[in-house]
Coordinates of C-alpha atoms in Angstrom, one line a residue:
M6 CA 188.8 96.9 120.1
K7 CA 189.9 93.5 116.7
C8 CA 188.0 93.8 113.9
P9 CA 185.2 90.3 114.0
T10 CA 185.5 90.2 110.3
C11 CA 189.7 90.4 109.6
K12 CA 191.4 90.4 113.2
R13 CA 192.6 93.6 112.5
D14 CA 193.1 95.9 116.0
V15 CA 190.3 98.4 115.5
A16 CA 192.1 102.0 116.2
P17 CA 188.9 104.1 118.4
T18 CA 189.1 107.1 115.9
A19 CA 187.7 104.3 112.7
D20 CA 185.0 105.5 110.3
P21 CA 182.0 105.4 113.0
R22 CA 179.7 104.6 109.9
F23 CA 182.2 101.2 110.4
L24 CA 182.2 100.3 113.8
P25 CA 183.0 97.5 115.2
F26 CA 184.2 96.4 112.0
C27 CA 188.1 98.2 110.3
S28 CA 186.4 99.2 106.6
E29 CA 183.4 98.3 104.7
R30 CA 184.5 95.2 102.9
C31 CA 184.5 93.0 106.4
Q32 CA 181.3 94.9 106.7
W33 CA 180.1 92.9 103.2
V34 CA 182.1 90.2 104.1
D35 CA 179.7 89.4 108.0
L36 CA 176.9 90.3 105.8
S37 CA 177.0 87.8 103.0
K38 CA 178.2 84.8 106.5
W39 CA 174.6 86.4 107.7
L40 CA 173.0 86.0 104.5
S41 CA 174.3 83.2 103.7
E42 CA 173.6 81.1 106.5
D43 CA 177.2 80.7 108.0
Y44 CA 176.6 82.3 110.8
R45 CA 173.3 81.1 113.2
V46 CA 171.5 82.2 116.0
P47 CA 171.1 78.8 118.3
A48 CA 168.0 78.5 119.3
T49 CA 166.1 75.4 121.2
P50 CA 163.3 73.8 118.7
D51 CA 160.3 75.4 120.4
P52 CA 158.0 72.2 121.2
D53 CA 154.9 73.9 119.8
D54 CA 155.4 75.1 116.9
P55 CA 154.6 73.2 114.5
A56 CA 158.1 71.2 112.3
P57 CA 159.0 74.0 109.6
A58 CA 158.2 71.0 107.0
S59 CA 154.6 71.2 107.3
R60 CA 154.9 75.0 107.6
E61 CA 155.9 75.0 103.6
S62 CA 153.4 74.2 102.1
D63 CA 149.8 72.4 102.8
G64 CA 148.7 71.8 99.4
S65 CA 146.4 74.6 100.4
E66 CA 147.8 77.4 97.9
E67 CA 145.9 78.7 94.7
P68 CA 147.3 76.9 92.1
S69 CA 149.2 80.4 89.9
D70 CA 148.6 81.3 86.7
R71 CA 151.9 80.7 85.3
E72 CA 152.0 78.3 82.1

């Protein structure tokens, strides 16, 4: 099996905490790519779902008490 991050071979006897990655470092690199949106799951837009811009703020939120 190949590590999805660095493409090195991962031995079947490798530490199971890191599988399918070869190391903790590769796990963190992969997570970082998901969190920074380098990886995305493709999807088709749902016609019943409002546009993302209309969900952000419709002006109905109460103002903040901060100055």
